[in-house]
Tab-separated table of N, CA, C and O and ligand atoms in Angstrom:
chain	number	residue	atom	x	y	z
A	1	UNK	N	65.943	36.654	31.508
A	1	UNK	CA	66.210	38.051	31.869
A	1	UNK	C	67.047	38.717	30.747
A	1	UNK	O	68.066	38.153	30.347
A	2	UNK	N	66.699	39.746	30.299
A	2	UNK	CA	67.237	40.627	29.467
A	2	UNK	C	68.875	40.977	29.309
A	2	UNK	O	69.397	40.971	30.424
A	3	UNK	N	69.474	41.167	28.632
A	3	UNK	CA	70.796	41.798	28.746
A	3	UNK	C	70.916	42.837	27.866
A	3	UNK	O	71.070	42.706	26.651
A	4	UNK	N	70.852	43.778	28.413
A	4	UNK	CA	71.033	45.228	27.468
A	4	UNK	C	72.340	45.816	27.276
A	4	UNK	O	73.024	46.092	28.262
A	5	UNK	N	72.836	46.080	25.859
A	5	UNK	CA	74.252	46.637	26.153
A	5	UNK	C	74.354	47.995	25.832
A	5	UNK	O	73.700	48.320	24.841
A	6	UNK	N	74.965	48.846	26.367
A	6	UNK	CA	74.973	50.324	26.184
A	6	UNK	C	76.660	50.713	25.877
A	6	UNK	O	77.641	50.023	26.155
A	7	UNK	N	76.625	51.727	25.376
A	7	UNK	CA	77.970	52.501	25.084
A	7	UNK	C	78.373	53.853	25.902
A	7	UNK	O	77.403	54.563	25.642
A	8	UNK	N	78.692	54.143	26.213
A	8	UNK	CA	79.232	55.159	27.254
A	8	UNK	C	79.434	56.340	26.709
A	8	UNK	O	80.542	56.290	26.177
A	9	UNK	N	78.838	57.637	26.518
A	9	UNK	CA	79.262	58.787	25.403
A	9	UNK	C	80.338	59.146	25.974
A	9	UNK	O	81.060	59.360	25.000
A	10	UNK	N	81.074	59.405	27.067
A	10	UNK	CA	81.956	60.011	27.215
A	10	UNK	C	82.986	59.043	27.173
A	10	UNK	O	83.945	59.807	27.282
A	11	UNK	N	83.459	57.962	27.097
A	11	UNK	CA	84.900	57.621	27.151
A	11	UNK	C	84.142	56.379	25.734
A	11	UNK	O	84.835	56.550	24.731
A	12	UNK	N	83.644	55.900	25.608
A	12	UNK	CA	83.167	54.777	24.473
A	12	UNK	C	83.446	53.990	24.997
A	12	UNK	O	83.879	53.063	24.312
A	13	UNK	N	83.413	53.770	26.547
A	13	UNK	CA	83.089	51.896	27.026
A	13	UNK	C	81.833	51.237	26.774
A	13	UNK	O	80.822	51.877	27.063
A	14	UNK	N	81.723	50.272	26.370
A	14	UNK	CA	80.476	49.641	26.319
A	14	UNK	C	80.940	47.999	27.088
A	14	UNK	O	81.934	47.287	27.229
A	15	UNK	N	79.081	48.029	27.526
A	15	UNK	CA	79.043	47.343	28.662
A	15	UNK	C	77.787	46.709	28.726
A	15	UNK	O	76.851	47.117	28.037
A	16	UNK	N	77.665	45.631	29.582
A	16	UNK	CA	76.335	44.950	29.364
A	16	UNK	C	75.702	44.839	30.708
A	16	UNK	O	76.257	44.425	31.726
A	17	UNK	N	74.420	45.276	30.588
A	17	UNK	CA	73.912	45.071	31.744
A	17	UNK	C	72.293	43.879	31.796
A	17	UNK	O	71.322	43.533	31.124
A	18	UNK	N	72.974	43.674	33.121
A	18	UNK	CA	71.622	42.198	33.339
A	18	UNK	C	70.545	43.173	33.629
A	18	UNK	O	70.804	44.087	34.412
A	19	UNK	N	69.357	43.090	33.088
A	19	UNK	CA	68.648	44.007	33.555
A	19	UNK	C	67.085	43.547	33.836
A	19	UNK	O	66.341	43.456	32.859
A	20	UNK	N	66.544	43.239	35.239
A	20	UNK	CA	65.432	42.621	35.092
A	20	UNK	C	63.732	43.364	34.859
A	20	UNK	O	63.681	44.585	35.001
A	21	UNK	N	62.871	42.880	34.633
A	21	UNK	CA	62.059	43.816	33.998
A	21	UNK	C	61.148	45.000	34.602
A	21	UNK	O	60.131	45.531	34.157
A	22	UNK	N	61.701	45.163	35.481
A	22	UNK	CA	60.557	46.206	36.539
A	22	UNK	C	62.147	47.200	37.084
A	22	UNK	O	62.093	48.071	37.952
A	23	UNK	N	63.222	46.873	36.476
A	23	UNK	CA	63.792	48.160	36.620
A	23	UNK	C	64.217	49.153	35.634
A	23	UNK	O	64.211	48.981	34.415
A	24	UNK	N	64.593	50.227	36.271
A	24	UNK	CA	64.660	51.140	35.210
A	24	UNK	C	65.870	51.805	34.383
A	24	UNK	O	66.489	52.733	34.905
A	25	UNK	N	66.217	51.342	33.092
A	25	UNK	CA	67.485	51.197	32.636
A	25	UNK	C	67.659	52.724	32.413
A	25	UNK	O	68.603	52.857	31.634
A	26	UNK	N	67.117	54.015	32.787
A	26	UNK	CA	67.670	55.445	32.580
A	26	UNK	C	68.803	55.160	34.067
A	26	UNK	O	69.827	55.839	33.984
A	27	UNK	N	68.732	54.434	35.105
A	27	UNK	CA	69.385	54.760	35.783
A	27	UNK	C	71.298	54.003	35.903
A	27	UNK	O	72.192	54.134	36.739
A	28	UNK	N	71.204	53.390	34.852
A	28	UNK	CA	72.634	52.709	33.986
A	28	UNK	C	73.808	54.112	33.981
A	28	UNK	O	73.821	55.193	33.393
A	29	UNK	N	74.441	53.646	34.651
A	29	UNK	CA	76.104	54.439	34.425
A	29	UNK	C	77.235	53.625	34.081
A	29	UNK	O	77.500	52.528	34.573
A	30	UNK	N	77.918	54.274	33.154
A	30	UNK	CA	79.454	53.749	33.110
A	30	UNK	C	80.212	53.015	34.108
A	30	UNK	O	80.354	53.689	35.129
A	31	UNK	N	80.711	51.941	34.161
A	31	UNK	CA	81.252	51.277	35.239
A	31	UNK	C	82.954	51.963	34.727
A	31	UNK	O	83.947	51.632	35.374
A	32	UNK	N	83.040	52.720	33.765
A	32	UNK	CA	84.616	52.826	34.005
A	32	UNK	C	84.537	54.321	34.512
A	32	UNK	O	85.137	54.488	35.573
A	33	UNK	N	83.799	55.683	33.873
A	33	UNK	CA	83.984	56.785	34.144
A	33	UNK	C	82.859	57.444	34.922
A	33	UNK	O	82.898	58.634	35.236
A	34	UNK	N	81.750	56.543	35.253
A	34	UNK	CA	80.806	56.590	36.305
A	34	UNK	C	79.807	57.857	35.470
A	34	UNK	O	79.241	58.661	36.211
A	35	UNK	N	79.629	57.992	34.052
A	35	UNK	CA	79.027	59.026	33.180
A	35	UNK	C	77.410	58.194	33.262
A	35	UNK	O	77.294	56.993	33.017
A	36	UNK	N	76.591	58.825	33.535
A	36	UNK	CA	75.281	58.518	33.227
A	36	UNK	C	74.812	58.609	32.112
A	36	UNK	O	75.445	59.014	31.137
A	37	UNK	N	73.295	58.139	32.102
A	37	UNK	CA	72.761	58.000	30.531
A	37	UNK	C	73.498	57.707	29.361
A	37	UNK	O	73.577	58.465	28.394
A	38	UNK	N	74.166	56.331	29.482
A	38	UNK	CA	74.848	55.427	28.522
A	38	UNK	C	73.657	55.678	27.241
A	38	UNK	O	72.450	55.919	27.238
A	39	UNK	N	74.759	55.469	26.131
A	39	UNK	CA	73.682	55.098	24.739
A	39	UNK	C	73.300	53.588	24.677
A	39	UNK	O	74.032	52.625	24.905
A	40	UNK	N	72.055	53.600	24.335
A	40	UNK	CA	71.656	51.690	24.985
A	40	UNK	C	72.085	51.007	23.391
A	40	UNK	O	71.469	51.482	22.437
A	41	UNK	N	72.992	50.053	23.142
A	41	UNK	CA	72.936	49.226	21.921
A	41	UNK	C	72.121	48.292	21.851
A	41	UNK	O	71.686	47.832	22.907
A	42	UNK	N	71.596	47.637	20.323
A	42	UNK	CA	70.598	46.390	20.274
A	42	UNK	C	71.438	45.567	20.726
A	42	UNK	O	72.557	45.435	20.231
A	43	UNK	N	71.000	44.888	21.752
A	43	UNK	CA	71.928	43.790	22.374
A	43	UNK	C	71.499	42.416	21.047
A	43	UNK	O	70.396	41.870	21.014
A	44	UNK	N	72.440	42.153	20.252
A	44	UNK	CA	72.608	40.955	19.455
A	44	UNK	C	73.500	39.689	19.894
A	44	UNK	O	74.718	39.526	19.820
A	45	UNK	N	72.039	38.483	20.585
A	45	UNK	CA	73.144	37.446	20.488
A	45	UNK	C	73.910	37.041	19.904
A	45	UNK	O	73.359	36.878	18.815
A	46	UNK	N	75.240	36.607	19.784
A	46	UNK	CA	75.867	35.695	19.842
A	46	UNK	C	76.294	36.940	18.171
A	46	UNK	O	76.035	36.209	17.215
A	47	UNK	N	76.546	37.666	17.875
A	47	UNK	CA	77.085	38.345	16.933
A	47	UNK	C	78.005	39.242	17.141
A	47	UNK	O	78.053	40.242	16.424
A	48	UNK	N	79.126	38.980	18.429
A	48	UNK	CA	80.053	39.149	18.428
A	48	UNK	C	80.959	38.376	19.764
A	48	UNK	O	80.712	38.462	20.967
A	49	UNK	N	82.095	37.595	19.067
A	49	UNK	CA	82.615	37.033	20.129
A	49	UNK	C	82.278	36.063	20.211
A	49	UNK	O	82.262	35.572	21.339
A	50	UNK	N	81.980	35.534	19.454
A	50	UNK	CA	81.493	33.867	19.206
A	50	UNK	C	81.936	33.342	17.960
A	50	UNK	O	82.166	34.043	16.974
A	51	UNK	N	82.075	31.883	18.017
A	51	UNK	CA	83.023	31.167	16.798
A	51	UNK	C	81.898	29.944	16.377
A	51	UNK	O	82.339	29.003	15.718
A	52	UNK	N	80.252	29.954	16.803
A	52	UNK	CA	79.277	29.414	16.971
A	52	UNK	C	79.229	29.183	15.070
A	52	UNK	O	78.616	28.158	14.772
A	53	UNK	N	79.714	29.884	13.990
A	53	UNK	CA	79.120	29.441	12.689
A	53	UNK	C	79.912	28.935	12.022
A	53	UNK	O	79.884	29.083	10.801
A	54	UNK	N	81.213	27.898	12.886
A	54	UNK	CA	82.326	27.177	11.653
A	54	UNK	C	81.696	25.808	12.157
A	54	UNK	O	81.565	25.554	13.354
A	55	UNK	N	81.472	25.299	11.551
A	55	UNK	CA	81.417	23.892	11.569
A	55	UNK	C	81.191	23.299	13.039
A	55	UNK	O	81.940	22.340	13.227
A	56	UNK	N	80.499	23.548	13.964
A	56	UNK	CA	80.388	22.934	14.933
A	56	UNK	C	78.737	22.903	15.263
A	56	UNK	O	78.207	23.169	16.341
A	57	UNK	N	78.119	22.517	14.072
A	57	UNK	CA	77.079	21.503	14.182
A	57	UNK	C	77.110	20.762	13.937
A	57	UNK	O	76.164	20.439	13.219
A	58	UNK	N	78.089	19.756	14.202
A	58	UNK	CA	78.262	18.244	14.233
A	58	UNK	C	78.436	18.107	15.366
A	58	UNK	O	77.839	17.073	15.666
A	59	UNK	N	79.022	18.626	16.451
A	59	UNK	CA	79.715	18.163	17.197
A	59	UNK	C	78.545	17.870	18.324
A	59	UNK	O	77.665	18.687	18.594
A	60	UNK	N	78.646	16.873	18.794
A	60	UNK	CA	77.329	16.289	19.356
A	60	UNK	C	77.754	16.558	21.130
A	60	UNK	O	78.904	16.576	21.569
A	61	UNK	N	76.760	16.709	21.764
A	61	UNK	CA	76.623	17.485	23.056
A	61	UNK	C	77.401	18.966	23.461
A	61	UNK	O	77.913	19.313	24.526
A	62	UNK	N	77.284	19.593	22.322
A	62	UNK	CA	77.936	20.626	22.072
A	62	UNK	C	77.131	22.051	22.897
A	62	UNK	O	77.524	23.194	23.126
A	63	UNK	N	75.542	21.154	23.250
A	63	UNK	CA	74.525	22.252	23.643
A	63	UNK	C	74.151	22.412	24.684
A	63	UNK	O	73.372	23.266	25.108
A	64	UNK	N	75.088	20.959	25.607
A	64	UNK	CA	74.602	20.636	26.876
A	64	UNK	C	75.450	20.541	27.502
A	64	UNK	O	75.309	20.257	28.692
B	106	ZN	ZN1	82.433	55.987	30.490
């Protein structure tokens, strides 16, 4: 299932939403200022908030 992240024009919260595929992401609001029609961001795994590229492909059962 998808995770789409959007930015909020009026206050700049951004936020991620689980979003499964038969619904319809125009209907996404701000969970802090309740503003509709968030700006949708490319949701990029693991490219922020992750420490996934120092040296921890060695570390064995690291994936499981
Ligand atoms: Zn907002």
């Amino acid at each position: 299932m998808p995770i789409y992240e959007y930015e909020c024009r009026e206050c700049k919260e951004r936020f991620s939403v689980l979003q499964g595929m038969s619904e319809d992401g125009e209907q996404v609001s701000c969970p802090k200022c309740g503003a509709k029609s968030p700006k949708r961001l490319l949701s990029m795994f693991g490219s922020h908030g992750g420490a996934s590229s120092l040296g921890a492909s060695c570390s064995p059962g690291a994936f499981t």
